[in-house]
Amino acid sequence: MKQYIFNIHDVVLLMTAAECLLLAVFQSILPTRARHDGRLLSAFLLIIAVASACTLILWNDQFSLAPWFEQTLLPYLLYSALLLKGPAIYLYVCSLTQRKLTLDRRLAIHLLPALLGLACIAVFGISSSDLRLATDTEQSLPTLAIEFIWDLASLVPFVYAAASLVQIRRYRIALKDEYSHYSEVELTWLSALAWGVFISWGWTMVVHVVAKFSSDIVADYMGIADNYLAFILINAFFAYSLTYAHQLLDTKPEEETHETVSEEAPSEPAITKVRHAMDVDKIYLKKNLNLEQFSERIDLPPKEVSGVINKHFGTNFFEFVNSYRVEAAKTLLADPEKADMTVLDVLLESGFNSKSAFHRFFSRLVGMSPTEYRKQALAAEASS
């Protein structure tokens, strides 16, 4: 018996599906996977497993399944997976870069592309045989519908991959706005994976376009390369999720990693030094101030400074410094002689180096925007 059911390219698809299933199970038992990101990664892996398995069944001629499954159910499973993998990866990235992502009804909007594709299959009664012959030249309505859902299955994941890159960029900007230094390792890994998804699904879209205008042989080889890219990508996702993903939501400024609080209460001389640096020396006016620079300025170890701020003042280093900056901004905003200063001038004069960080901290600590505070303060000064 020398007839082979699978060739090496089919084996790659089979391994991708099997590995995704195993990784999804593995993800579910990890202790850090109670969060949304763990569930979404498992969902993404299961979706890729379904897409790989359905692709294998659709294009492999050496074995067959029950006709009702292979001809009727398979198109629904395949297009559900192809049109849901984009939203899955996007929501996974959002769960890592947004601290309060909630899986509520609003996210159902991401199901619309999949529902549109499935509606086309149902309306036109598209079978697996129809999908394989989608490149026929006869431009009948069912053929146009098949081409449409193939176009949709190629374009939608690519768009979501691009949206994931935009989300990561926004998260990086937010970190820069709020912190002067932060750990880049986890974020760099996530960016690399998002770029990998973007390139892989971009290649899928190129393969789809080329298949319309080239020979079947060229399209087959490009499609095979696409399957290999997917296999490599899944392995990279597993390495990332196992090593770095659980740390991303805890990404904090590098300085805060030193803020381990000792059991002993801070000494009075240390408290006096910290208070003097803030109240008299106004060290908070220095932009991009970090814990090491602060500690060096007052000649105390970073650990001791961290203990003073945590134990005595009941906050962390960045909240402590920015609360002083907000008070300095309030003084400038309430001074009639400084009424010609712009809000940008005020935030820079107060020690902030980012407009968004200034507005975020000011609104949180004062309960109103800087502009509203200035209007009220100047009005109260005028009436008095």
mmCIF file of C-alpha atoms in Angstrom:
data_model
loop_
_atom_site.group_PDB
_atom_site.id
_atom_site.type_symbol
_atom_site.label_atom_id
_atom_site.label_comp_id
_atom_site.label_asym_id
_atom_site.label_seq_id
_atom_site.Cartn_x
_atom_site.Cartn_y
_atom_site.Cartn_z
ATOM 1 C CA MET A 1 0.000 0.000 0.000
ATOM 2 C CA LYS A 2 1.836 3.060 -1.260
ATOM 3 C CA GLN A 3 -1.004 5.524 -1.614
ATOM 4 C CA TYR A 4 -0.504 8.494 0.690
ATOM 5 C CA ILE A 5 -3.437 10.269 2.285
ATOM 6 C CA PHE A 6 -1.411 13.349 3.274
ATOM 7 C CA ASN A 7 1.538 15.049 1.635
ATOM 8 C CA ILE A 8 4.008 17.198 3.592
ATOM 9 C CA HIS A 9 1.949 20.347 3.034
ATOM 10 C CA ASP A 10 -1.165 18.659 4.398
ATOM 11 C CA VAL A 11 0.862 17.545 7.409
ATOM 12 C CA VAL A 12 1.712 21.191 8.158
ATOM 13 C CA LEU A 13 -2.000 22.047 8.196
ATOM 14 C CA LEU A 14 -2.717 19.000 10.342
ATOM 15 C CA MET A 15 0.078 19.934 12.772
ATOM 16 C CA THR A 16 -1.169 23.521 12.938
ATOM 17 C CA ALA A 17 -4.675 22.362 13.850
ATOM 18 C CA ALA A 18 -3.419 19.810 16.379
ATOM 19 C CA GLU A 19 -0.974 22.234 17.964
ATOM 20 C CA CYS A 20 -3.644 24.923 18.274
ATOM 21 C CA LEU A 21 -5.967 22.495 20.036
ATOM 22 C CA LEU A 22 -3.244 21.419 22.445
ATOM 23 C CA LEU A 23 -2.193 25.013 23.123
ATOM 24 C CA ALA A 24 -5.794 26.055 23.748
ATOM 25 C CA VAL A 25 -6.123 23.307 26.347
ATOM 26 C CA PHE A 26 -2.779 24.273 27.841
ATOM 27 C CA GLN A 27 -3.822 27.943 28.015
ATOM 28 C CA SER A 28 -6.986 27.037 29.878
ATOM 29 C CA ILE A 29 -5.090 25.364 32.723
ATOM 30 C CA LEU A 30 -2.496 28.079 33.243
ATOM 31 C CA PRO A 31 -3.039 29.856 36.595
ATOM 32 C CA THR A 32 -2.704 33.289 34.958
ATOM 33 C CA ARG A 33 -5.381 32.535 32.377
ATOM 34 C CA ALA A 34 -8.430 33.563 34.433
ATOM 35 C CA ARG A 35 -8.312 36.967 32.753
ATOM 36 C CA HIS A 36 -9.961 37.891 29.474
ATOM 37 C CA ASP A 37 -6.684 37.730 27.562
ATOM 38 C CA GLY A 38 -6.286 34.041 28.364
ATOM 39 C CA ARG A 39 -9.799 33.246 27.189
ATOM 40 C CA LEU A 40 -9.397 35.287 24.016
ATOM 41 C CA LEU A 41 -6.079 33.639 23.190
ATOM 42 C CA SER A 42 -7.679 30.218 23.641
ATOM 43 C CA ALA A 43 -10.529 31.305 21.371
ATOM 44 C CA PHE A 44 -8.043 32.534 18.767
ATOM 45 C CA LEU A 45 -6.160 29.230 18.860
ATOM 46 C CA LEU A 46 -9.377 27.235 18.486
ATOM 47 C CA ILE A 47 -10.440 29.410 15.548
ATOM 48 C CA ILE A 48 -7.098 28.836 13.797
ATOM 49 C CA ALA A 49 -7.433 25.098 14.479
ATOM 50 C CA VAL A 50 -10.863 25.044 12.826
ATOM 51 C CA ALA A 51 -9.640 27.108 9.860
ATOM 52 C CA SER A 52 -6.627 24.820 9.306
ATOM 53 C CA ALA A 53 -8.671 21.630 9.617
ATOM 54 C CA CYS A 54 -11.394 22.887 7.274
ATOM 55 C CA THR A 55 -8.813 24.050 4.737
ATOM 56 C CA LEU A 56 -7.220 20.605 4.820
ATOM 57 C CA ILE A 57 -10.558 18.852 4.316
ATOM 58 C CA LEU A 58 -11.620 21.227 1.548
ATOM 59 C CA TRP A 59 -8.532 20.774 -0.636
ATOM 60 C CA ASN A 60 -7.473 17.213 0.134
ATOM 61 C CA ASP A 61 -8.845 14.682 -2.362
ATOM 62 C CA GLN A 62 -7.466 11.541 -0.714
ATOM 63 C CA PHE A 63 -10.120 11.070 1.920
ATOM 64 C CA SER A 64 -13.735 11.987 2.375
ATOM 65 C CA LEU A 65 -16.147 12.505 5.237
ATOM 66 C CA ALA A 66 -19.911 12.317 5.509
ATOM 67 C CA PRO A 67 -21.472 14.248 2.585
ATOM 68 C CA TRP A 68 -23.654 16.391 4.868
ATOM 69 C CA PHE A 69 -20.533 17.553 6.707
ATOM 70 C CA GLU A 70 -18.154 17.899 3.788
ATOM 71 C CA GLN A 71 -20.543 19.622 1.397
ATOM 72 C CA THR A 72 -22.989 21.480 3.655
ATOM 73 C CA LEU A 73 -21.480 22.147 7.083
ATOM 74 C CA LEU A 74 -17.848 22.653 6.055
ATOM 75 C CA PRO A 75 -18.372 26.046 4.306
ATOM 76 C CA TYR A 76 -20.046 27.430 7.425
ATOM 77 C CA LEU A 77 -17.222 26.240 9.688
ATOM 78 C CA LEU A 78 -14.499 27.453 7.342
ATOM 79 C CA TYR A 79 -15.866 30.949 6.841
ATOM 80 C CA SER A 80 -16.799 31.356 10.493
ATOM 81 C CA ALA A 81 -13.161 30.673 11.380
ATOM 82 C CA LEU A 82 -11.688 32.842 8.615
ATOM 83 C CA LEU A 83 -13.896 35.817 9.492
ATOM 84 C CA LEU A 84 -13.552 35.491 13.272
ATOM 85 C CA LYS A 85 -9.767 35.146 13.534
ATOM 86 C CA GLY A 86 -9.311 38.885 12.891
ATOM 87 C CA PRO A 87 -11.672 40.036 15.667
ATOM 88 C CA ALA A 88 -10.182 37.399 17.988
ATOM 89 C CA ILE A 89 -6.618 38.690 17.640
ATOM 90 C CA TYR A 90 -7.748 42.316 17.876
ATOM 91 C CA LEU A 91 -9.709 41.711 21.086
ATOM 92 C CA TYR A 92 -6.767 39.722 22.472
ATOM 93 C CA VAL A 93 -4.484 42.722 21.922
ATOM 94 C CA CYS A 94 -7.095 45.025 23.464
ATOM 95 C CA SER A 95 -7.359 42.774 26.524
ATOM 96 C CA LEU A 96 -3.597 43.104 27.050
ATOM 97 C CA THR A 97 -3.407 46.853 26.465
ATOM 98 C CA GLN A 98 -6.643 47.977 28.127
ATOM 99 C CA ARG A 99 -6.932 47.538 31.861
ATOM 100 C CA LYS A 100 -10.729 47.430 31.931
ATOM 101 C CA LEU A 101 -11.818 45.613 28.786
ATOM 102 C CA THR A 102 -15.261 44.132 29.351
ATOM 103 C CA LEU A 103 -16.703 41.424 27.145
ATOM 104 C CA ASP A 104 -20.179 42.905 26.755
ATOM 105 C CA ARG A 105 -22.798 43.166 24.013
ATOM 106 C CA ARG A 106 -21.075 46.084 22.319
ATOM 107 C CA LEU A 107 -18.360 43.737 21.118
ATOM 108 C CA ALA A 108 -20.974 41.804 19.113
ATOM 109 C CA ILE A 109 -20.356 44.290 16.303
ATOM 110 C CA HIS A 110 -17.190 42.327 15.506
ATOM 111 C CA LEU A 111 -19.394 39.375 14.525
ATOM 112 C CA LEU A 112 -20.961 41.257 11.626
ATOM 113 C CA PRO A 113 -18.420 40.213 8.918
ATOM 114 C CA ALA A 114 -18.847 36.556 9.877
ATOM 115 C CA LEU A 115 -22.632 36.866 9.884
ATOM 116 C CA LEU A 116 -22.523 38.522 6.465
ATOM 117 C CA GLY A 117 -20.402 35.708 5.012
ATOM 118 C CA LEU A 118 -22.604 32.999 6.543
ATOM 119 C CA ALA A 119 -25.724 34.739 5.210
ATOM 120 C CA CYS A 120 -24.282 34.593 1.680
ATOM 121 C CA ILE A 121 -23.593 30.872 2.064
ATOM 122 C CA ALA A 122 -27.131 30.243 3.305
ATOM 123 C CA VAL A 123 -28.896 32.385 0.698
ATOM 124 C CA PHE A 124 -27.046 30.922 -2.290
ATOM 125 C CA GLY A 125 -26.714 27.393 -0.896
ATOM 126 C CA ILE A 126 -22.939 27.351 -1.402
ATOM 127 C CA SER A 127 -21.278 23.954 -0.976
ATOM 128 C CA SER A 128 -17.653 22.864 -0.693
ATOM 129 C CA SER A 129 -17.611 21.962 -4.377
ATOM 130 C CA ASP A 130 -18.755 25.476 -5.215
ATOM 131 C CA LEU A 131 -15.910 26.949 -3.146
ATOM 132 C CA ARG A 132 -13.300 24.938 -5.000
ATOM 133 C CA LEU A 133 -14.616 26.087 -8.369
ATOM 134 C CA ALA A 134 -14.904 29.748 -7.400
ATOM 135 C CA THR A 135 -12.410 30.776 -10.091
ATOM 136 C CA ASP A 136 -14.608 29.650 -12.982
ATOM 137 C CA THR A 137 -15.121 32.285 -15.620
ATOM 138 C CA GLU A 138 -18.935 32.096 -15.618
ATOM 139 C CA GLN A 139 -20.077 35.242 -13.827
ATOM 140 C CA SER A 140 -23.360 33.912 -12.426
ATOM 141 C CA LEU A 141 -24.819 35.330 -9.229
ATOM 142 C CA PRO A 142 -23.714 32.389 -7.015
ATOM 143 C CA THR A 143 -20.190 32.635 -8.445
ATOM 144 C CA LEU A 144 -20.066 36.351 -7.648
ATOM 145 C CA ALA A 145 -21.287 35.584 -4.129
ATOM 146 C CA ILE A 146 -18.510 33.012 -3.676
ATOM 147 C CA GLU A 147 -15.910 35.495 -4.870
ATOM 148 C CA PHE A 148 -17.354 38.072 -2.498
ATOM 149 C CA ILE A 149 -17.036 35.885 0.588
ATOM 150 C CA TRP A 150 -13.502 34.818 -0.426
ATOM 151 C CA ASP A 151 -12.646 38.529 -0.757
ATOM 152 C CA LEU A 152 -14.219 39.179 2.627
ATOM 153 C CA ALA A 153 -12.303 36.305 4.247
ATOM 154 C CA SER A 154 -9.019 37.751 2.936
ATOM 155 C CA LEU A 155 -9.655 41.412 3.693
ATOM 156 C CA VAL A 156 -11.292 41.323 7.141
ATOM 157 C CA PRO A 157 -8.413 39.602 9.035
ATOM 158 C CA PHE A 158 -5.903 41.972 7.427
ATOM 159 C CA VAL A 159 -7.921 45.008 8.551
ATOM 160 C CA TYR A 160 -8.105 43.681 12.106
ATOM 161 C CA ALA A 161 -4.364 42.982 12.103
ATOM 162 C CA ALA A 162 -3.776 46.621 11.133
ATOM 163 C CA ALA A 163 -6.166 47.727 13.902
ATOM 164 C CA SER A 164 -4.148 45.645 16.387
ATOM 165 C CA LEU A 165 -0.978 47.503 15.420
ATOM 166 C CA VAL A 166 -2.767 50.830 15.901
ATOM 167 C CA GLN A 167 -3.980 49.716 19.344
ATOM 168 C CA ILE A 168 -0.447 48.750 20.412
ATOM 169 C CA ARG A 169 0.857 52.109 19.193
ATOM 170 C CA ARG A 170 -1.771 53.940 21.244
ATOM 171 C CA TYR A 171 -0.860 51.896 24.294
ATOM 172 C CA ARG A 172 2.815 52.738 23.860
ATOM 173 C CA ILE A 173 1.990 56.443 23.566
ATOM 174 C CA ALA A 174 -0.164 56.246 26.709
ATOM 175 C CA LEU A 175 2.716 54.701 28.638
ATOM 176 C CA LYS A 176 5.072 57.411 27.445
ATOM 177 C CA ASP A 177 2.540 60.038 28.451
ATOM 178 C CA GLU A 178 2.168 58.740 31.978
ATOM 179 C CA TYR A 179 5.649 57.423 32.749
ATOM 180 C CA SER A 180 9.107 58.618 31.982
ATOM 181 C CA HIS A 181 10.489 55.057 31.843
ATOM 182 C CA TYR A 182 8.761 51.709 31.443
ATOM 183 C CA SER A 183 9.621 48.140 30.523
ATOM 184 C CA GLU A 184 9.732 47.661 26.743
ATOM 185 C CA VAL A 185 10.385 43.907 26.622
ATOM 186 C CA GLU A 186 6.807 42.616 26.800
ATOM 187 C CA LEU A 187 5.478 45.360 24.531
ATOM 188 C CA THR A 188 8.184 44.734 21.946
ATOM 189 C CA TRP A 189 7.259 41.060 21.844
ATOM 190 C CA LEU A 190 3.580 41.877 21.382
ATOM 191 C CA SER A 191 4.423 44.348 18.618
ATOM 192 C CA ALA A 192 6.543 41.723 16.858
ATOM 193 C CA LEU A 193 3.680 39.222 16.979
ATOM 194 C CA ALA A 194 1.184 41.788 15.721
ATOM 195 C CA TRP A 195 3.518 42.589 12.831
ATOM 196 C CA GLY A 196 3.813 38.847 12.190
ATOM 197 C CA VAL A 197 0.031 38.549 11.983
ATOM 198 C CA PHE A 198 -0.137 41.632 9.775
ATOM 199 C CA ILE A 199 2.477 40.262 7.370
ATOM 200 C CA SER A 200 1.003 36.749 7.359
ATOM 201 C CA TRP A 201 -2.544 37.896 6.667
ATOM 202 C CA GLY A 202 -1.242 40.487 4.240
ATOM 203 C CA TRP A 203 0.401 37.620 2.376
ATOM 204 C CA THR A 204 -2.932 35.760 2.453
ATOM 205 C CA MET A 205 -4.570 38.731 0.768
ATOM 206 C CA VAL A 206 -1.789 38.906 -1.841
ATOM 207 C CA VAL A 207 -2.228 35.187 -2.553
ATOM 208 C CA HIS A 208 -5.947 35.719 -3.031
ATOM 209 C CA VAL A 209 -5.427 38.596 -5.474
ATOM 210 C CA VAL A 210 -2.691 36.797 -7.420
ATOM 211 C CA ALA A 211 -4.865 33.682 -7.722
ATOM 212 C CA LYS A 212 -7.393 35.704 -9.696
ATOM 213 C CA PHE A 213 -4.888 36.608 -12.404
ATOM 214 C CA SER A 214 -2.259 33.835 -12.418
ATOM 215 C CA SER A 215 -2.053 30.130 -13.072
ATOM 216 C CA ASP A 216 -3.265 27.525 -10.610
ATOM 217 C CA ILE A 217 0.306 26.323 -10.027
ATOM 218 C CA VAL A 218 1.501 29.754 -8.868
ATOM 219 C CA ALA A 219 -1.561 30.173 -6.666
ATOM 220 C CA ASP A 220 -1.035 26.703 -5.130
ATOM 221 C CA TYR A 221 2.591 27.374 -4.217
ATOM 222 C CA MET A 222 1.750 30.755 -2.708
ATOM 223 C CA GLY A 223 -1.108 29.185 -0.741
ATOM 224 C CA ILE A 224 1.227 26.484 0.578
ATOM 225 C CA ALA A 225 3.666 29.169 1.722
ATOM 226 C CA ASP A 226 0.751 30.836 3.499
ATOM 227 C CA ASN A 227 0.095 27.627 5.455
ATOM 228 C CA TYR A 228 3.729 27.464 6.538
ATOM 229 C CA LEU A 229 3.599 31.083 7.722
ATOM 230 C CA ALA A 230 0.531 30.278 9.811
ATOM 231 C CA PHE A 231 2.334 27.323 11.412
ATOM 232 C CA ILE A 232 5.348 29.478 12.333
ATOM 233 C CA LEU A 233 3.060 32.192 13.696
ATOM 234 C CA ILE A 234 1.206 29.823 16.005
ATOM 235 C CA ASN A 235 4.483 28.647 17.534
ATOM 236 C CA ALA A 236 5.538 32.259 18.093
ATOM 237 C CA PHE A 237 2.206 33.008 19.797
ATOM 238 C CA PHE A 238 2.669 30.133 22.166
ATOM 239 C CA ALA A 239 6.198 31.224 23.103
ATOM 240 C CA TYR A 240 4.972 34.780 23.696
ATOM 241 C CA SER A 241 1.900 33.867 25.713
ATOM 242 C CA LEU A 242 3.892 31.513 27.900
ATOM 243 C CA THR A 243 6.740 33.939 28.565
ATOM 244 C CA TYR A 244 5.531 37.527 28.330
ATOM 245 C CA ALA A 245 1.795 38.042 27.844
ATOM 246 C CA HIS A 246 0.861 37.570 31.501
ATOM 247 C CA GLN A 247 3.253 40.409 32.412
ATOM 248 C CA LEU A 248 1.963 42.984 29.929
ATOM 249 C CA LEU A 249 -0.983 44.297 31.921
ATOM 250 C CA ASP A 250 1.402 44.681 34.841
ATOM 251 C CA THR A 251 3.859 46.704 32.760
ATOM 252 C CA LYS A 252 4.890 49.533 35.017
ATOM 253 C CA PRO A 253 7.666 52.060 34.968
ATOM 254 C CA GLU A 254 11.001 50.385 35.458
ATOM 255 C CA GLU A 255 11.583 52.590 38.470
ATOM 256 C CA GLU A 256 8.604 51.067 40.241
ATOM 257 C CA THR A 257 10.191 47.632 40.187
ATOM 258 C CA HIS A 258 12.452 48.963 42.926
ATOM 259 C CA GLU A 259 9.523 50.002 45.077
ATOM 260 C CA THR A 260 9.592 46.991 47.368
ATOM 261 C CA VAL A 261 8.322 48.117 50.710
ATOM 262 C CA SER A 262 10.222 47.053 53.774
ATOM 263 C CA GLU A 263 8.412 45.853 56.888
ATOM 264 C CA GLU A 264 10.023 48.576 59.011
ATOM 265 C CA ALA A 265 8.398 51.983 59.308
ATOM 266 C CA PRO A 266 10.345 54.757 57.543
ATOM 267 C CA SER A 267 12.632 56.854 59.705
ATOM 268 C CA GLU A 268 11.865 60.481 60.524
ATOM 269 C CA PRO A 269 15.100 61.781 58.894
ATOM 270 C CA ALA A 270 14.162 59.990 55.632
ATOM 271 C CA ILE A 271 10.641 61.445 55.744
ATOM 272 C CA THR A 272 12.091 64.913 56.361
ATOM 273 C CA LYS A 273 14.465 64.603 53.400
ATOM 274 C CA VAL A 274 11.691 63.549 51.051
ATOM 275 C CA ARG A 275 9.367 66.299 52.255
ATOM 276 C CA HIS A 276 12.117 68.946 52.026
ATOM 277 C CA ALA A 277 12.951 67.896 48.459
ATOM 278 C CA MET A 278 9.342 68.380 47.435
ATOM 279 C CA ASP A 279 8.257 71.382 49.517
ATOM 280 C CA VAL A 280 11.463 73.430 49.481
ATOM 281 C CA ASP A 281 13.615 72.236 46.585
ATOM 282 C CA LYS A 282 10.550 71.594 44.392
ATOM 283 C CA ILE A 283 12.320 68.694 42.718
ATOM 284 C CA TYR A 284 9.030 67.647 41.116
ATOM 285 C CA LEU A 285 9.446 70.490 38.602
ATOM 286 C CA LYS A 286 12.207 68.491 36.922
ATOM 287 C CA LYS A 287 10.763 66.786 33.838
ATOM 288 C CA ASN A 288 11.207 63.011 33.392
ATOM 289 C CA LEU A 289 12.081 62.660 37.057
ATOM 290 C CA ASN A 290 12.479 59.036 38.117
ATOM 291 C CA LEU A 291 13.042 57.283 41.417
ATOM 292 C CA GLU A 292 16.783 56.863 40.941
ATOM 293 C CA GLN A 293 17.316 60.552 40.175
ATOM 294 C CA PHE A 294 15.171 61.560 43.132
ATOM 295 C CA SER A 295 17.055 59.205 45.464
ATOM 296 C CA GLU A 296 20.421 60.436 44.259
ATOM 297 C CA ARG A 297 19.348 64.043 44.772
ATOM 298 C CA ILE A 298 18.433 63.521 48.446
ATOM 299 C CA ASP A 299 21.212 60.973 49.102
ATOM 300 C CA LEU A 300 18.989 58.049 50.103
ATOM 301 C CA PRO A 301 18.737 54.519 48.651
ATOM 302 C CA PRO A 302 15.831 54.059 46.200
ATOM 303 C CA LYS A 303 14.376 51.337 48.397
ATOM 304 C CA GLU A 304 14.229 53.685 51.388
ATOM 305 C CA VAL A 305 12.676 56.497 49.350
ATOM 306 C CA SER A 306 10.095 54.043 48.039
ATOM 307 C CA GLY A 307 9.340 52.927 51.591
ATOM 308 C CA VAL A 308 8.782 56.523 52.718
ATOM 309 C CA ILE A 309 6.410 57.279 49.841
ATOM 310 C CA ASN A 310 4.485 54.028 50.203
ATOM 311 C CA LYS A 311 4.353 53.755 53.990
ATOM 312 C CA HIS A 312 4.169 57.373 55.086
ATOM 313 C CA PHE A 313 2.414 59.084 52.176
ATOM 314 C CA GLY A 314 0.342 56.076 51.125
ATOM 315 C CA THR A 315 0.978 56.216 47.389
ATOM 316 C CA ASN A 316 3.546 55.289 44.743
ATOM 317 C CA PHE A 317 6.355 57.412 43.362
ATOM 318 C CA PHE A 318 4.640 58.678 40.209
ATOM 319 C CA GLU A 319 1.353 59.484 41.923
ATOM 320 C CA PHE A 320 3.290 61.283 44.648
ATOM 321 C CA VAL A 321 5.298 63.451 42.226
ATOM 322 C CA ASN A 322 2.369 64.196 39.939
ATOM 323 C CA SER A 323 0.146 65.247 42.835
ATOM 324 C CA TYR A 324 2.680 68.004 43.595
ATOM 325 C CA ARG A 325 2.767 68.953 39.931
ATOM 326 C CA VAL A 326 -1.019 69.250 39.884
ATOM 327 C CA GLU A 327 -0.903 71.548 42.917
ATOM 328 C CA ALA A 328 1.715 73.700 41.175
ATOM 329 C CA ALA A 329 -0.529 73.850 38.108
ATOM 330 C CA LYS A 330 -3.505 74.867 40.254
ATOM 331 C CA THR A 331 -1.481 77.759 41.684
ATOM 332 C CA LEU A 332 -0.553 78.985 38.209
ATOM 333 C CA LEU A 333 -4.088 78.593 36.867
ATOM 334 C CA ALA A 334 -5.593 80.519 39.786
ATOM 335 C CA ASP A 335 -3.106 83.423 39.566
ATOM 336 C CA PRO A 336 -4.663 86.427 37.727
ATOM 337 C CA GLU A 337 -1.182 87.623 36.781
ATOM 338 C CA LYS A 338 -0.645 84.314 34.945
ATOM 339 C CA ALA A 339 -3.924 84.481 33.041
ATOM 340 C CA ASP A 340 -2.089 84.949 29.750
ATOM 341 C CA MET A 341 -0.307 81.609 30.134
ATOM 342 C CA THR A 342 -1.679 78.846 27.943
ATOM 343 C CA VAL A 343 -2.538 75.460 29.425
ATOM 344 C CA LEU A 344 0.504 74.077 27.613
ATOM 345 C CA ASP A 345 2.722 76.661 29.319
ATOM 346 C CA VAL A 346 1.191 75.765 32.678
ATOM 347 C CA LEU A 347 1.767 72.033 32.341
ATOM 348 C CA LEU A 348 5.371 72.510 31.245
ATOM 349 C CA GLU A 349 5.984 74.980 34.049
ATOM 350 C CA SER A 350 4.552 72.453 36.522
ATOM 351 C CA GLY A 351 6.930 69.657 35.524
ATOM 352 C CA PHE A 352 4.689 67.651 33.193
ATOM 353 C CA ASN A 353 6.046 66.726 29.779
ATOM 354 C CA SER A 354 2.812 65.480 28.213
ATOM 355 C CA LYS A 355 -0.506 67.206 27.629
ATOM 356 C CA SER A 356 -2.529 64.004 27.880
ATOM 357 C CA ALA A 357 -0.850 62.945 31.142
ATOM 358 C CA PHE A 358 -1.417 66.417 32.606
ATOM 359 C CA HIS A 359 -5.125 66.406 31.763
ATOM 360 C CA ARG A 360 -5.533 62.849 33.025
ATOM 361 C CA PHE A 361 -3.920 63.486 36.403
ATOM 362 C CA PHE A 362 -5.483 66.924 36.830
ATOM 363 C CA SER A 363 -9.015 65.707 36.098
ATOM 364 C CA ARG A 364 -8.596 62.731 38.395
ATOM 365 C CA LEU A 365 -7.197 64.689 41.353
ATOM 366 C CA VAL A 366 -9.193 67.909 40.998
ATOM 367 C CA GLY A 367 -12.413 66.595 39.512
ATOM 368 C CA MET A 368 -12.530 69.008 36.576
ATOM 369 C CA SER A 369 -10.463 70.051 33.585
ATOM 370 C CA PRO A 370 -7.669 72.674 33.913
ATOM 371 C CA THR A 371 -9.707 75.151 31.850
ATOM 372 C CA GLU A 372 -12.772 74.754 34.074
ATOM 373 C CA TYR A 373 -10.648 75.116 37.183
ATOM 374 C CA ARG A 374 -9.070 78.323 35.850
ATOM 375 C CA LYS A 375 -12.482 79.853 35.080
ATOM 376 C CA GLN A 376 -13.809 79.080 38.546
ATOM 377 C CA ALA A 377 -10.660 80.199 40.333
ATOM 378 C CA LEU A 378 -10.395 83.495 38.464
ATOM 379 C CA ALA A 379 -14.102 84.180 38.898
ATOM 380 C CA ALA A 380 -13.812 83.579 42.642
ATOM 381 C CA GLU A 381 -10.760 85.841 42.799
ATOM 382 C CA ALA A 382 -12.578 88.609 40.917
ATOM 383 C CA SER A 383 -15.655 88.418 43.129
ATOM 384 C CA SER A 384 -13.577 88.576 46.282
#
